[in-house]
Amino acid sequence: QSQKNKKAKQPNKIAKQTTKQQQNNLENNNMIESARIGINGFGRIGRLVMRAAIANPKTTVVAVNDPFLPIDYAAYQFKYDSVHGVYPGDVTVDKDTNQLVVDGETRITFYAERDPSNIPWTDVDYVCESTGVFTAVDKAKLHVKGSVKHVVISAPSKDAPMYVMGVNHEKFDPSTDVVVSNASCTTNCLAPLAKVLNDEFGIVEGLMTTVHAATASQLVVDGPCKGGKDWRAGRSAVNNLIPASTGAAKAVGKVIPELEGKLTGMAVRVPTSDVSMVDLTVRTEKACTGEDIKDALVRASKTSALKGILAVTEDKVVSQDFIHDSRSSIVDAGACIHLNDHFHKIISWYDNEWGYSNRLVDLVVYMHGVDRNNS
């Protein structure tokens, strides 16, 4: 009788083994189908791109390179974040393989090379270049070897094509755009606004000010500014409102060519750790009321191109309310003002870290889809 029971149980055991093998095959296939990312530079954006990519089922982080962080310290910095909180899963280090292990299953090989051409990217399709150093095409292109197809720079670039999700990302050409730029966090906030306003009402000209949170380029106490040119940038970030230059508004002209020469702007760095605000003042070709503009922005926010990127709120919000908001541009309807039917001020919030990092991952996902369709 026991022998019969043993034989009877055998098919169930085989079935369980088969199911497990099918699950393993499915996981392997998902990894092959997902966009495999390598990250060069594990600073603010590099770490948040990794969080965003791990949370996105269409991306897999394969490797990270940073010559200035021991792997233990990299794991610590990834897990603990003063703005975005403690990473909700497990973060450990496998010293035998020199890998970061996230949530017990995502294994990320850690390199420490200073020269991009020496990084042994393996099974990486897309490199996020987030050091802030290799922003020119010739430097960023050093990553392109082996399995690497494209490089996405997490900053504006003088010579790489700039793409903003929801605005001009569909112009990506895999045959020529080996290195691309995800533009800046401010351009990612401003460009969707400018596109909707220009499409609906026409922009004659405009000025933008971004009230921008402090960044790693600033100093805590007064000292010599980094680079030595912008003296005000060397003043204490925690004590001052600091006027600064920004190319974000002019960059919109590269993303939306018909706005070339129509927009310019500046920044004011403020003593907060995250979340910034675009203040855009425009003169429109067509007469329109504030309600007309709000309605146009609401409609645009519901389209497939801008859903999850552009939004409109009528709540009485402040900057802290947008910490860890993945959207790029959240219009504050109650803060907008209108002098007449041709002169308007639009206010829009953005988490300059988390929103931007999510758009970079979205851009990689889009590029991966184009590459697969063309393969």
Coordinates of C-alpha atoms in Angstrom, one line a residue:
Q1 CA 0.0 0.0 0.0
S2 CA 2.8 2.4 0.9
Q3 CA 4.5 1.6 -2.4
K4 CA 1.3 2.5 -4.3
N5 CA 1.1 5.8 -2.4
K6 CA 4.7 6.6 -3.2
K7 CA 4.0 5.9 -6.9
A8 CA 0.9 8.0 -6.7
K9 CA 2.7 11.0 -5.3
Q10 CA 5.5 10.8 -8.0
P11 CA 3.5 12.6 -10.8
N12 CA 2.7 15.5 -8.4
K13 CA 6.4 15.9 -7.7
I14 CA 7.3 15.9 -11.4
A15 CA 4.5 18.4 -12.0
K16 CA 6.0 20.7 -9.3
Q17 CA 9.5 20.4 -10.8
T18 CA 8.1 21.2 -14.2
T19 CA 6.2 24.2 -12.9
K20 CA 9.4 25.5 -11.2
Q21 CA 11.4 25.0 -14.4
Q22 CA 8.7 26.9 -16.4
Q23 CA 8.8 29.7 -13.9
N24 CA 12.6 29.9 -14.2
N25 CA 12.3 29.9 -18.0
L26 CA 9.7 32.7 -17.7
E27 CA 12.0 34.8 -15.5
N28 CA 14.9 34.3 -17.8
N29 CA 12.8 35.3 -20.8
N30 CA 11.6 38.4 -19.0
M31 CA 15.1 39.4 -18.3
I32 CA 16.1 38.9 -22.0
E33 CA 13.0 40.9 -23.1
S34 CA 13.5 43.7 -20.6
A35 CA 15.9 46.6 -21.2
R36 CA 19.2 45.7 -19.4
I37 CA 20.7 48.8 -17.9
G38 CA 24.2 49.7 -16.7
I39 CA 24.7 52.8 -14.6
N40 CA 27.9 54.9 -14.7
G41 CA 28.1 57.2 -11.7
F42 CA 26.3 56.3 -8.5
G43 CA 25.4 59.8 -7.2
R44 CA 21.9 61.3 -6.6
I45 CA 20.6 60.5 -10.1
G46 CA 22.4 57.2 -10.6
R47 CA 21.0 55.8 -7.4
L48 CA 17.5 57.0 -8.1
V49 CA 17.6 55.7 -11.7
M50 CA 18.4 52.3 -10.1
R51 CA 15.4 52.6 -7.8
A52 CA 13.2 53.5 -10.6
A53 CA 14.5 50.8 -12.9
I54 CA 14.2 48.1 -10.3
A55 CA 10.5 49.2 -9.7
N56 CA 9.8 49.1 -13.5
P57 CA 9.0 45.6 -14.8
K58 CA 10.3 46.5 -18.2
T59 CA 13.9 47.2 -17.0
T60 CA 16.6 45.2 -15.3
V61 CA 19.7 46.8 -13.7
V62 CA 22.7 44.6 -14.5
A63 CA 25.7 46.6 -13.4
V64 CA 26.9 49.8 -11.8
N65 CA 30.3 51.6 -12.1
D66 CA 31.6 54.1 -9.6
P67 CA 35.4 54.4 -8.8
F68 CA 34.8 56.6 -5.8
L69 CA 32.5 54.3 -3.7
P70 CA 33.5 51.0 -2.1
I71 CA 30.7 48.5 -2.7
D72 CA 29.7 48.5 1.0
Y73 CA 29.3 52.3 1.0
A74 CA 27.4 52.1 -2.3
A75 CA 24.9 49.7 -0.8
Y76 CA 24.5 52.0 2.2
Q77 CA 23.9 55.1 0.1
F78 CA 21.4 53.2 -2.1
K79 CA 19.4 51.9 0.9
Y80 CA 19.3 55.1 3.0
D81 CA 18.1 58.4 1.4
S82 CA 17.4 61.5 3.4
V83 CA 14.8 62.7 0.9
H84 CA 13.2 59.6 -0.5
G85 CA 13.4 57.4 2.5
V86 CA 14.8 54.0 3.3
Y87 CA 14.6 51.5 0.3
P88 CA 11.6 49.3 1.2
G89 CA 13.4 46.0 0.3
D90 CA 16.6 44.2 1.2
V91 CA 20.0 45.5 0.1
T92 CA 23.0 43.3 0.7
V93 CA 26.5 42.8 -0.7
D94 CA 27.9 39.6 -2.0
K95 CA 31.7 40.1 -1.6
D96 CA 32.5 36.8 -3.3
T97 CA 31.0 38.1 -6.6
N98 CA 31.3 41.8 -5.9
Q99 CA 27.6 42.3 -6.5
L100 CA 24.9 44.4 -4.9
V101 CA 21.9 42.1 -4.1
V102 CA 18.6 43.9 -4.0
D103 CA 15.5 42.1 -2.7
G104 CA 17.3 38.8 -2.7
E105 CA 17.1 38.3 -6.4
T106 CA 18.4 41.3 -8.4
R107 CA 22.2 40.9 -8.6
I108 CA 24.1 44.0 -9.8
T109 CA 27.7 43.7 -10.6
F110 CA 29.8 46.6 -9.2
Y111 CA 32.8 48.0 -11.1
A112 CA 35.2 50.8 -10.1
E113 CA 36.7 52.0 -13.4
R114 CA 37.6 55.7 -14.0
D115 CA 37.9 55.3 -17.8
P116 CA 34.5 54.4 -19.5
S117 CA 36.4 52.4 -22.1
N118 CA 37.7 50.1 -19.4
I119 CA 34.3 49.2 -17.9
P120 CA 33.5 45.6 -18.8
W121 CA 29.8 46.0 -19.4
T122 CA 28.4 42.5 -19.8
D123 CA 24.8 41.8 -20.9
V124 CA 24.1 45.5 -20.8
D125 CA 22.0 47.1 -23.6
Y126 CA 21.8 50.7 -22.3
V127 CA 24.2 52.7 -20.2
C128 CA 22.9 55.5 -18.1
E129 CA 25.8 58.0 -18.0
S130 CA 25.2 59.9 -14.8
T131 CA 28.6 61.1 -13.7
G132 CA 28.0 64.6 -15.0
V133 CA 31.5 64.3 -16.6
F134 CA 31.0 62.5 -19.9
T135 CA 28.3 64.6 -21.4
A136 CA 29.8 65.0 -24.9
V137 CA 29.1 62.3 -27.5
D138 CA 32.7 61.3 -28.1
K139 CA 33.2 60.7 -24.3
A140 CA 29.9 59.0 -23.7
K141 CA 30.4 56.8 -26.8
L142 CA 33.3 55.1 -25.0
H143 CA 30.6 53.0 -23.3
V144 CA 29.5 51.5 -26.6
K145 CA 31.1 48.1 -26.9
G146 CA 30.0 44.5 -26.6
S147 CA 26.3 44.3 -26.0
V148 CA 25.9 48.1 -25.4
K149 CA 23.6 49.6 -28.0
H150 CA 23.0 53.1 -26.7
V151 CA 24.0 55.6 -24.0
V152 CA 21.6 58.0 -22.2
I153 CA 23.2 61.0 -20.6
S154 CA 21.4 62.2 -17.5
A155 CA 22.2 65.9 -18.3
P156 CA 22.0 68.3 -21.1
S157 CA 24.6 67.8 -23.8
K158 CA 26.1 70.2 -26.3
D159 CA 26.2 67.7 -29.2
A160 CA 23.9 64.7 -28.3
P161 CA 20.3 64.8 -29.4
M162 CA 18.0 65.6 -26.5
Y163 CA 14.7 63.8 -26.0
V164 CA 11.9 64.6 -23.6
M165 CA 9.3 62.0 -23.0
G166 CA 5.9 63.0 -24.2
V167 CA 7.3 65.8 -26.3
N168 CA 9.8 64.6 -28.9
H169 CA 10.9 61.1 -27.9
E170 CA 9.3 59.6 -31.0
K171 CA 12.0 61.2 -33.1
F172 CA 14.6 58.8 -31.7
D173 CA 16.4 57.1 -34.6
P174 CA 18.3 54.0 -33.5
S175 CA 20.5 54.0 -36.6
T176 CA 22.0 57.4 -35.8
D177 CA 21.3 58.2 -32.1
V178 CA 23.9 56.0 -30.4
V179 CA 24.3 58.6 -27.6
V180 CA 21.3 60.6 -26.5
S181 CA 20.5 63.1 -23.7
N182 CA 17.5 63.0 -21.4
A183 CA 17.9 66.8 -21.2
S184 CA 17.6 68.4 -17.7
C185 CA 15.0 68.0 -15.0
T186 CA 13.8 71.5 -15.6
T187 CA 13.5 71.0 -19.4
N188 CA 11.5 67.9 -18.6
C189 CA 9.1 70.1 -16.6
L190 CA 9.0 73.0 -19.0
A191 CA 8.9 71.3 -22.4
P192 CA 5.5 69.6 -21.9
L193 CA 4.0 72.9 -20.8
A194 CA 5.5 74.8 -23.7
K195 CA 4.3 72.1 -26.2
V196 CA 0.7 72.3 -25.0
L197 CA 0.7 76.1 -24.9
N198 CA 2.3 76.4 -28.3
D199 CA 0.1 73.8 -29.9
E200 CA -3.1 75.3 -28.6
F201 CA -2.4 79.1 -28.5
G202 CA 1.0 79.8 -30.0
I203 CA 3.9 81.2 -28.0
V204 CA 5.2 84.5 -29.2
E205 CA 7.9 84.7 -26.5
G206 CA 8.5 83.8 -22.9
L207 CA 10.6 84.0 -19.9
M208 CA 11.1 81.2 -17.3
T209 CA 12.4 81.1 -13.8
T210 CA 13.0 77.9 -12.0
V211 CA 12.9 78.1 -8.3
H212 CA 15.2 75.2 -7.8
A213 CA 16.2 73.0 -4.9
A214 CA 19.8 72.8 -3.9
T215 CA 22.0 70.2 -5.7
A216 CA 25.3 68.5 -5.0
S217 CA 27.2 71.1 -7.0
Q218 CA 26.6 73.7 -4.2
L219 CA 28.4 74.2 -1.0
V220 CA 27.0 73.9 2.6
V221 CA 29.2 76.9 3.8
D222 CA 30.8 79.7 1.8
G223 CA 33.9 78.5 -0.1
P224 CA 35.5 78.5 -3.6
C225 CA 32.8 77.7 -6.2
K226 CA 33.3 74.5 -8.2
G227 CA 34.9 75.4 -11.5
G228 CA 35.8 78.9 -10.2
K229 CA 33.6 80.8 -12.6
D230 CA 30.2 81.3 -10.9
W231 CA 31.2 83.1 -7.7
R232 CA 27.7 83.1 -6.3
A233 CA 27.6 79.3 -6.6
G234 CA 30.2 79.2 -3.8
R235 CA 28.0 80.8 -1.3
S236 CA 26.2 78.7 1.4
A237 CA 23.3 76.7 -0.1
V238 CA 21.6 76.6 3.3
N239 CA 21.6 80.3 4.0
N240 CA 20.8 81.9 0.7
L241 CA 18.6 82.3 -2.4
I242 CA 21.2 82.2 -5.2
P243 CA 20.5 83.4 -8.7
A244 CA 22.0 81.1 -11.3
S245 CA 22.1 80.6 -15.0
T246 CA 20.2 77.7 -16.7
G247 CA 20.0 76.5 -20.3
A248 CA 16.7 74.7 -19.6
A249 CA 14.5 77.2 -21.4
K250 CA 16.8 77.6 -24.4
A251 CA 17.0 73.8 -24.6
V252 CA 13.2 73.7 -25.2
G253 CA 14.1 75.2 -28.6
K254 CA 16.1 72.0 -29.4
V255 CA 13.3 69.8 -28.3
I256 CA 10.6 71.9 -30.0
P257 CA 12.3 73.6 -33.0
E258 CA 9.5 76.0 -33.6
L259 CA 10.2 77.6 -30.2
E260 CA 13.9 78.2 -31.0
G261 CA 14.8 81.7 -29.9
K262 CA 11.5 82.3 -28.2
L263 CA 12.3 81.2 -24.7
T264 CA 15.1 81.9 -22.2
G265 CA 15.3 81.8 -18.4
M266 CA 17.2 81.7 -15.2
A267 CA 17.3 79.8 -11.9
V268 CA 17.1 80.7 -8.3
R269 CA 18.6 78.0 -6.1
V270 CA 16.8 77.8 -2.7
P271 CA 17.7 76.0 0.5
T272 CA 15.5 73.0 0.2
S273 CA 16.7 69.5 -0.6
D274 CA 14.3 68.5 -3.3
V275 CA 11.3 69.6 -5.5
S276 CA 11.5 72.7 -7.7
M277 CA 9.0 75.0 -9.4
V278 CA 8.9 76.4 -13.0
D279 CA 7.5 79.9 -13.3
L280 CA 6.8 80.4 -17.0
T281 CA 5.6 83.8 -18.3
V282 CA 4.4 83.8 -22.0
R283 CA 2.8 86.0 -24.5
T284 CA 0.4 84.0 -26.7
E285 CA -0.6 84.5 -30.3
K286 CA -4.2 83.6 -29.7
A287 CA -6.3 85.3 -27.1
C288 CA -7.2 82.9 -24.3
T289 CA -8.3 83.0 -20.7
G290 CA -6.8 81.3 -17.7
E291 CA -9.6 78.8 -17.9
D292 CA -8.8 78.1 -21.5
I293 CA -5.2 77.4 -20.6
K294 CA -6.2 75.2 -17.7
D295 CA -8.7 73.2 -19.8
A296 CA -6.1 72.6 -22.5
L297 CA -3.5 71.4 -19.9
V298 CA -6.1 69.1 -18.3
R299 CA -7.0 67.6 -21.7
A300 CA -3.3 67.1 -22.6
S301 CA -2.6 65.4 -19.3
K302 CA -5.1 62.7 -20.2
T303 CA -3.6 61.9 -23.6
S304 CA -1.5 58.8 -24.0
A305 CA 1.6 60.9 -24.8
L306 CA 1.5 62.9 -21.5
K307 CA -0.4 60.8 -19.1
G308 CA 1.8 60.3 -16.0
I309 CA 4.1 63.1 -17.2
L310 CA 1.9 66.2 -17.1
A311 CA -0.8 66.9 -14.5
V312 CA -2.9 69.7 -13.1
T313 CA -3.8 70.2 -9.5
E314 CA -6.2 72.7 -7.8
D315 CA -5.2 71.8 -4.3
K316 CA -3.4 74.3 -2.1
V317 CA 0.0 72.6 -2.3
V318 CA 3.5 73.4 -1.4
S319 CA 6.9 71.9 -2.4
Q320 CA 7.0 69.2 0.2
D321 CA 3.8 67.7 -1.2
F322 CA 5.6 66.6 -4.3
I323 CA 8.5 64.6 -2.8
H324 CA 8.8 61.3 -4.7
D325 CA 6.2 62.3 -7.3
S326 CA 7.1 60.5 -10.5
R327 CA 5.4 63.0 -12.8
S328 CA 7.5 65.7 -14.6
S329 CA 5.3 68.7 -14.5
I330 CA 2.3 69.3 -12.1
V331 CA 0.6 72.6 -12.9
D332 CA -0.6 74.5 -9.9
A333 CA -3.8 76.0 -11.2
G334 CA -4.4 78.2 -8.2
A335 CA -1.0 79.8 -8.4
C336 CA -1.2 80.7 -12.1
I337 CA -2.0 84.4 -12.9
H338 CA -3.2 86.1 -16.1
L339 CA -2.7 89.8 -16.9
N340 CA -4.8 89.8 -20.0
D341 CA -5.8 87.4 -22.8
H342 CA -2.4 87.3 -24.3
F343 CA -0.1 87.5 -21.2
H344 CA 0.0 84.5 -18.8
K345 CA 2.1 83.1 -15.9
I346 CA 2.0 79.3 -15.5
I347 CA 3.4 77.7 -12.3
S348 CA 4.4 74.0 -12.4
W349 CA 6.0 71.7 -9.7
Y350 CA 8.4 68.9 -10.3
D351 CA 10.5 66.5 -8.1
N352 CA 13.8 67.3 -9.8
E353 CA 15.2 64.0 -8.7
W354 CA 12.5 61.3 -8.8
G355 CA 10.5 62.6 -11.7
Y356 CA 13.6 63.0 -13.8
S357 CA 14.9 59.6 -13.0
N358 CA 11.6 58.0 -14.0
R359 CA 11.6 59.8 -17.3
L360 CA 15.1 58.5 -18.0
V361 CA 14.0 55.0 -17.4
D362 CA 10.9 55.6 -19.5
L363 CA 13.2 56.8 -22.3
V364 CA 15.3 53.6 -22.1
V365 CA 12.1 51.5 -22.3
Y366 CA 10.9 53.4 -25.3
M367 CA 14.3 53.1 -27.1
H368 CA 14.4 49.3 -26.2
G369 CA 11.0 48.9 -27.9
V370 CA 12.2 50.7 -31.0
D371 CA 15.3 48.6 -31.1
R372 CA 13.3 45.4 -30.8
N373 CA 11.0 46.4 -33.6
N374 CA 13.9 47.1 -35.8
S375 CA 15.8 43.9 -35.0

